[in-house]
CSV table of C-alpha atoms in Angstrom, one decimal:
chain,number,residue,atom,x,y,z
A,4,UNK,CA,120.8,225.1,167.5
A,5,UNK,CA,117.6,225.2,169.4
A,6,UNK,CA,116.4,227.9,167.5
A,7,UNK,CA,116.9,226.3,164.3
A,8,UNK,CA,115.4,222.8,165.6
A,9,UNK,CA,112.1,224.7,166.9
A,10,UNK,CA,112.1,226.7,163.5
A,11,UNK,CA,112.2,223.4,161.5
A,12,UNK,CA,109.8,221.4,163.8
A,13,UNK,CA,107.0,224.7,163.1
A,14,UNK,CA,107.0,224.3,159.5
A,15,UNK,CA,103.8,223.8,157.6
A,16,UNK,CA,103.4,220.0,156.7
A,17,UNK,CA,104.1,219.3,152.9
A,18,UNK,CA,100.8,218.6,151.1
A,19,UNK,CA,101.0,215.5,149.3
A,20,UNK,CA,97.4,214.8,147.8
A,21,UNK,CA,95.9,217.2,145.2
A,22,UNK,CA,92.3,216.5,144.6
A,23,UNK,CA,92.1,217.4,140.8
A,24,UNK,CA,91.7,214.6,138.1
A,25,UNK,CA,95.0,213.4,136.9
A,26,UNK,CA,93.2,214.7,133.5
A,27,UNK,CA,93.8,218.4,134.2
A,28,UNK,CA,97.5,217.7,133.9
A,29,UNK,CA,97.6,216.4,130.6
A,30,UNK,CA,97.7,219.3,128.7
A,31,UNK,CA,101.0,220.1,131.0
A,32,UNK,CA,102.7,216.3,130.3
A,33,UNK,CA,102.2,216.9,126.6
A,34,UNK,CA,103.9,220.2,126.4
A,35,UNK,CA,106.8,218.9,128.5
A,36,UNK,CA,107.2,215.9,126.3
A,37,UNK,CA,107.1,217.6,122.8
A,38,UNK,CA,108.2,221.2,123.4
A,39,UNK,CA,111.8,222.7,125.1
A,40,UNK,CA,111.6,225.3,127.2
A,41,UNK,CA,111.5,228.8,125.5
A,42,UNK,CA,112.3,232.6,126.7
A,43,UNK,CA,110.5,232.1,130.0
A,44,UNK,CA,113.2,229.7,130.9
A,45,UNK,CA,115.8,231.7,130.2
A,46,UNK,CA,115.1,234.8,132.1
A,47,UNK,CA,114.1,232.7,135.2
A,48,UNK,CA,117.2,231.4,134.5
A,49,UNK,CA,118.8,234.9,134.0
A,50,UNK,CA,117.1,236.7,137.2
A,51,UNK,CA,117.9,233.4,139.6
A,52,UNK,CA,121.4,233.1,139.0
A,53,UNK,CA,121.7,237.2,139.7
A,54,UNK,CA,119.8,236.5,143.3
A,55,UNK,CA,122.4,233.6,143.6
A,56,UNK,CA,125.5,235.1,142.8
A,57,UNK,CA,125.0,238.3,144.6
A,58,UNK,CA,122.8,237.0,147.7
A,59,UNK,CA,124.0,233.2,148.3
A,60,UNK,CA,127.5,234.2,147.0
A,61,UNK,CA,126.7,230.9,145.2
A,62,UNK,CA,130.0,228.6,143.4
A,63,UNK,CA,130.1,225.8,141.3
A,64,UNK,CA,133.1,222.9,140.9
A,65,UNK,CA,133.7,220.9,138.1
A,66,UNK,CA,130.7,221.5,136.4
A,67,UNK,CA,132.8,220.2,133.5
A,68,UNK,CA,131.5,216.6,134.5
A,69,UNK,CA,128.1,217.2,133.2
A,70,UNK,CA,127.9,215.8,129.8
A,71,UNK,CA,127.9,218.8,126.8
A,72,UNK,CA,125.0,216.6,124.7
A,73,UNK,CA,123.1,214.1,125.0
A,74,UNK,CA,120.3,212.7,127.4
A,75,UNK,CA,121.5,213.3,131.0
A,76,UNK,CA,120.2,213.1,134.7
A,77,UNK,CA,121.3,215.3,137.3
A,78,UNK,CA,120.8,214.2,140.8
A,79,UNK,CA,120.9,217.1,143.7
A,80,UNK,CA,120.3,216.1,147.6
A,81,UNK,CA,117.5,218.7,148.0
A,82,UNK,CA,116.8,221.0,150.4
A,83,UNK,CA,115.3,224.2,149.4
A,84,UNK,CA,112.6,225.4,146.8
A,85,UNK,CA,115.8,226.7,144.7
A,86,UNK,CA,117.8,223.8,144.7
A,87,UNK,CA,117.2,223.2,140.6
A,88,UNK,CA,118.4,226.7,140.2
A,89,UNK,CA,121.7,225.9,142.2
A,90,UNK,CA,122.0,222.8,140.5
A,91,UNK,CA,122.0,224.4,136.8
A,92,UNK,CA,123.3,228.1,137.2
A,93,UNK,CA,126.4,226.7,136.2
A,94,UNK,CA,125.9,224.7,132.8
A,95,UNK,CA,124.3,225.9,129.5
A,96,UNK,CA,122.0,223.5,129.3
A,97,UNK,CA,118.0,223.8,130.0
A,98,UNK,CA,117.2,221.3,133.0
A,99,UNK,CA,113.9,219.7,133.0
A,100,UNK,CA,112.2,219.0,136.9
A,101,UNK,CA,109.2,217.8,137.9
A,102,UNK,CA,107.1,220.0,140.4
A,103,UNK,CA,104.2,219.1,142.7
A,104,UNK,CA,101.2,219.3,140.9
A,105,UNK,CA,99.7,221.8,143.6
A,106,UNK,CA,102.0,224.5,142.2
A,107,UNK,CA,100.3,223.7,138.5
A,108,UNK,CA,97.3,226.6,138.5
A,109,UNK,CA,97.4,230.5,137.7
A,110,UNK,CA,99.3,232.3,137.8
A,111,UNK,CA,102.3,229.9,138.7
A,112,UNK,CA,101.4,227.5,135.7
A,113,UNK,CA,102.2,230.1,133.3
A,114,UNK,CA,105.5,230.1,134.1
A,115,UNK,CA,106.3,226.6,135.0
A,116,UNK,CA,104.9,225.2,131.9
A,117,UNK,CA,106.9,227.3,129.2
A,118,UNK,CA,110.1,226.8,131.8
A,119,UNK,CA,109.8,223.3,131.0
A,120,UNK,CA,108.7,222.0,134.0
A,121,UNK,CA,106.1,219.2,134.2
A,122,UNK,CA,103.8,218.3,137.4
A,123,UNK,CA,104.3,215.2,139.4
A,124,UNK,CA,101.5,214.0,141.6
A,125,UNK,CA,102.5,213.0,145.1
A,126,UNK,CA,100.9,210.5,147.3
A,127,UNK,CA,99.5,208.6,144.0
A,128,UNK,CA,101.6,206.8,141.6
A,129,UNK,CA,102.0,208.9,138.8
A,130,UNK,CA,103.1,207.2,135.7
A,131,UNK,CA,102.2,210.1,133.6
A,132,UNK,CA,105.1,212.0,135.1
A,133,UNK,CA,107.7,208.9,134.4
A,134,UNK,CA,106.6,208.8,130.7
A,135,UNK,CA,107.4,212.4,130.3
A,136,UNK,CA,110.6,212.1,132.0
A,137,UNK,CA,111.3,209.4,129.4
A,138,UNK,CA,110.4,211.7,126.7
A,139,UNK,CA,112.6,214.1,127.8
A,140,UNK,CA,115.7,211.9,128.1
A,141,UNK,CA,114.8,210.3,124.7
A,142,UNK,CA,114.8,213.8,122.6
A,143,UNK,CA,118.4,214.1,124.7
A,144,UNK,CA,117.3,217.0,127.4
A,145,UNK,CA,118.6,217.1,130.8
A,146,UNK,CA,116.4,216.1,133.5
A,147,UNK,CA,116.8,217.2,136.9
A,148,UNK,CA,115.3,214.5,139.7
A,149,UNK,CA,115.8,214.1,143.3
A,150,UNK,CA,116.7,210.8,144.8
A,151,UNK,CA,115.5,211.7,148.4
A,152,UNK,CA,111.7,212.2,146.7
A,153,UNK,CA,111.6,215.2,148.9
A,154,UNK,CA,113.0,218.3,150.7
A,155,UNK,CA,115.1,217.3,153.3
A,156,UNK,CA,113.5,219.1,156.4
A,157,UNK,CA,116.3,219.2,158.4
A,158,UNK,CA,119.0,219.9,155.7
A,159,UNK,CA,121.3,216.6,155.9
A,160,UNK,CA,121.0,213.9,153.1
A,161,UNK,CA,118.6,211.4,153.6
A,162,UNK,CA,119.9,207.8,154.3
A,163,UNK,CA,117.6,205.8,151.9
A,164,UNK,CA,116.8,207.3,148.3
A,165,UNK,CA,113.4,206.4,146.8
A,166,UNK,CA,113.6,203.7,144.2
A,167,UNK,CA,111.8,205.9,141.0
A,168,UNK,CA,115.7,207.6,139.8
A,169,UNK,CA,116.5,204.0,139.6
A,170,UNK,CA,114.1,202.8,137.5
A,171,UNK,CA,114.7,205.8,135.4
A,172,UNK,CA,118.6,205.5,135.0
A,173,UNK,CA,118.1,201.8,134.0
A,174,UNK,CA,115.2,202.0,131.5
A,175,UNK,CA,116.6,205.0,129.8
A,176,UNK,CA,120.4,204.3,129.8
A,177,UNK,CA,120.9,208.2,130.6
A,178,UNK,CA,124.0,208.6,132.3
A,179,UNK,CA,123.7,210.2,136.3
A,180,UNK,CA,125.8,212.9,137.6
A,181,UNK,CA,125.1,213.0,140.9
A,182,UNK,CA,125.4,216.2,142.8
A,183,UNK,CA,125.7,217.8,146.0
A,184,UNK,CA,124.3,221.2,147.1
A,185,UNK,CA,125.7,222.6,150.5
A,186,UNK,CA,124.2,225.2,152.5
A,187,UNK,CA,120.8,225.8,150.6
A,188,UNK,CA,118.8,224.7,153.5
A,189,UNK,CA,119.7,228.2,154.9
A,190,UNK,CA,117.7,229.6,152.5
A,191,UNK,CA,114.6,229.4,153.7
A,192,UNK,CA,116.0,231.8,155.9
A,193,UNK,CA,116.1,234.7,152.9
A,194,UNK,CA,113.0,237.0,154.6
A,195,UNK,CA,115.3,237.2,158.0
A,196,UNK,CA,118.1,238.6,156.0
A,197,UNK,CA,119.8,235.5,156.6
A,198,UNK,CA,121.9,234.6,153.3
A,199,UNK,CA,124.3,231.7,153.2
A,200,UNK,CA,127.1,230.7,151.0
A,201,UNK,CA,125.8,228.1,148.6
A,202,UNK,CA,128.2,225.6,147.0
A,203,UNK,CA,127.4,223.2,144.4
A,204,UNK,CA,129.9,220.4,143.4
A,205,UNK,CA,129.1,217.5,140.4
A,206,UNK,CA,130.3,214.0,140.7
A,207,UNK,CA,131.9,212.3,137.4
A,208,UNK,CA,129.1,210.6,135.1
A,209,UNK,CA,128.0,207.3,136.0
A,210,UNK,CA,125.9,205.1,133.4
A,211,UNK,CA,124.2,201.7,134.1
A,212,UNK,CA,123.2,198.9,131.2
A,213,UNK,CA,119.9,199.2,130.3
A,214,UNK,CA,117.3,197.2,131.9
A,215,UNK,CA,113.6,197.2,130.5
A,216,UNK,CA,111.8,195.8,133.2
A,217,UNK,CA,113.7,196.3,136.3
A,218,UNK,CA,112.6,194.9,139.6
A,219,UNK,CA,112.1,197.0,142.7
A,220,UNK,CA,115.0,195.5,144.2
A,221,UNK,CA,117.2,196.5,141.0
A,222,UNK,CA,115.7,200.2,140.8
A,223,UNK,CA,116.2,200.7,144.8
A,224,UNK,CA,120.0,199.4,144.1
A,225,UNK,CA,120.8,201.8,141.9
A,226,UNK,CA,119.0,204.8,143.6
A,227,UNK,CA,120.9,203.8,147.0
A,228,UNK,CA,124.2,204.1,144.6
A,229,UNK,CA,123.5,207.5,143.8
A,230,UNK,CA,122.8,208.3,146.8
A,231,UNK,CA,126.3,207.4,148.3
A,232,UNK,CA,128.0,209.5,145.1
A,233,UNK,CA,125.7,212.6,146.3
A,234,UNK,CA,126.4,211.5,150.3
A,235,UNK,CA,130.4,211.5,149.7
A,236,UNK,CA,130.1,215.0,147.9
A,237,UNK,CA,128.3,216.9,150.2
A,238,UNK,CA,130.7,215.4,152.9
A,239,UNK,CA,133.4,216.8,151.1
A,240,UNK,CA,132.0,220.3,150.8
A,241,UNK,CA,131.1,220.1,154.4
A,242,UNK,CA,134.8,218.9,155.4
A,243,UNK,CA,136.6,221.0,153.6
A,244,UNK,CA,134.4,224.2,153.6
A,245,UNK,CA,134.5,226.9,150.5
A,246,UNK,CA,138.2,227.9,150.8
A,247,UNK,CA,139.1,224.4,151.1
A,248,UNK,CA,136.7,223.2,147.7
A,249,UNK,CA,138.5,226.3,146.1
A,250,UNK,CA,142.1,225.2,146.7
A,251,UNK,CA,141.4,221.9,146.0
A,252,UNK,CA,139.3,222.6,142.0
A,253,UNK,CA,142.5,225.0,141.3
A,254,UNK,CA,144.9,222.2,142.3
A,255,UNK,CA,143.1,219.6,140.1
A,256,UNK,CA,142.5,222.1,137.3
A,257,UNK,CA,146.5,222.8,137.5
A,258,UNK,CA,147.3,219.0,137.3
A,259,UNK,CA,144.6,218.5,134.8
A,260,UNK,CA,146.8,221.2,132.8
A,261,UNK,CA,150.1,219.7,132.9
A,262,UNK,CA,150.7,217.0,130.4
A,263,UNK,CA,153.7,215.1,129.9
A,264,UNK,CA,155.8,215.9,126.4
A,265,UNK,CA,157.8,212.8,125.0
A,266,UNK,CA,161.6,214.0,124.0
A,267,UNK,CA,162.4,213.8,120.1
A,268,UNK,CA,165.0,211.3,119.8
């Protein structure tokens, strides 16, 4: 435990301001908000999920929760730099996330861009990056967003969420599925040899009215609900462990099955 304290307190601090004009990252907004992602997406996808499945022994549960169509947001807790891989290895459909802008230049640009992923600038209010999130959601993609604002450091769930999901969920109507990822924190470990079992487990959808001008205290409202949904799943995958989440999908999936047949008179 001391080890791992004394490992997290000597990482590099997160940069949070990039000194580039917000107008460098326009061309990157407008491709976001007008294009889906294309064949760089889906070998990304292709060689992530093969690192996941065969080094993280990565699982999924009820991943039937996430809607099949339409506009959706899926909110992780987040913890590592592969989180949004975890978090949609087990649907079909291409997620959409928001990246520092720092990661926007060659030759990492080249990929993020066509892999539909669209910069964010920290430390500054960026309404850029909330107007292509809203493009997004209205030609019905599904956006991945973190309610924390962050990586968690330490690997537990944060206990406030920032208010910017909030304000998302209600001006858009999207529905949330919020989502917990278990054990990716390990993974910055990957260089020692150090692999953990990753488990990801999705909440049922939840949708709020929409609201067109939210206040700060409605937006922080509904990002502190989400953040109890994603708090109460990764408690479950952290009391029950992965033979325990296994036992109980297949019993749910087994009730789910049987259905109740009325007698011909």
């Amino acid at each position: 435990m001391a080890e791992e304290q004394q490992r997290l307190s000597s990482m590099k601090a997160q940069v949070y301001k990039d000194s580039r004009e917000k107008d460098y990252f326009d061309k990157f907004h407008q491709r976001a908000r007008t294009t889906d992602p294309n064949w760089v997406y889906e070998v990304v996808r292709m060689l992530t999920v093969m690192w996941g499945l065969s080094a993280f022994r990565m699982r999924g549960y009820h991943s039937e929760r996430v809607p099949n169509e339409g506009a959706v947001i899926l909110a992780p807790n987040h913890a590592s730099f592969m989180d949004h891989f975890f978090v949609g290895a087990f649907i079909r459909r291409r997620v959409r996330f928001m990246a520092k802008s720092q990661l926007f230049k060659p030759p990492g640009q080249w990929v993020f861009s066509p892999g539909g992923v669209f910069p964010v600038r920290r430390g500054a209010f960026d309404e850029d990056a909330f107007e292509t999130t809203y493009s997004i959601l209205e030609r019905r993609g599904t956006l991945v967003m973190y309610c924390e604002g962050g990586r968690s450091r330490d690997g537990k769930v944060s206990d406030r969420a920032r208010p910017g999901i909030g304000r998302i969920a209600l001006q858009s109507g999207a529905p949330v599925v919020p989502a917990a990822i278990y054990g990716s924190v390990r993974v910055r470990n990957w260089k020692k040899l150090q692999f953990p079992k990753v488990l990801v487990l999705y909440g049922e959808p939840i949708r709020w009215e929409v609201v067109e001008r939210p206040t700060r205290e409605q937006q922080q409202e509904v990002a502190d609900a989400i953040l109890v949904e994603i708090k109460a799943l990764y408690a479950e995958l952290e009391q029950l462990g992965p033979k325990g989440v296994n036992a109980k999908a297949k019993s749910e999936r087994r009730a789910a099955a049987v259905r109740t047949v009325k007698p011909a008179l």
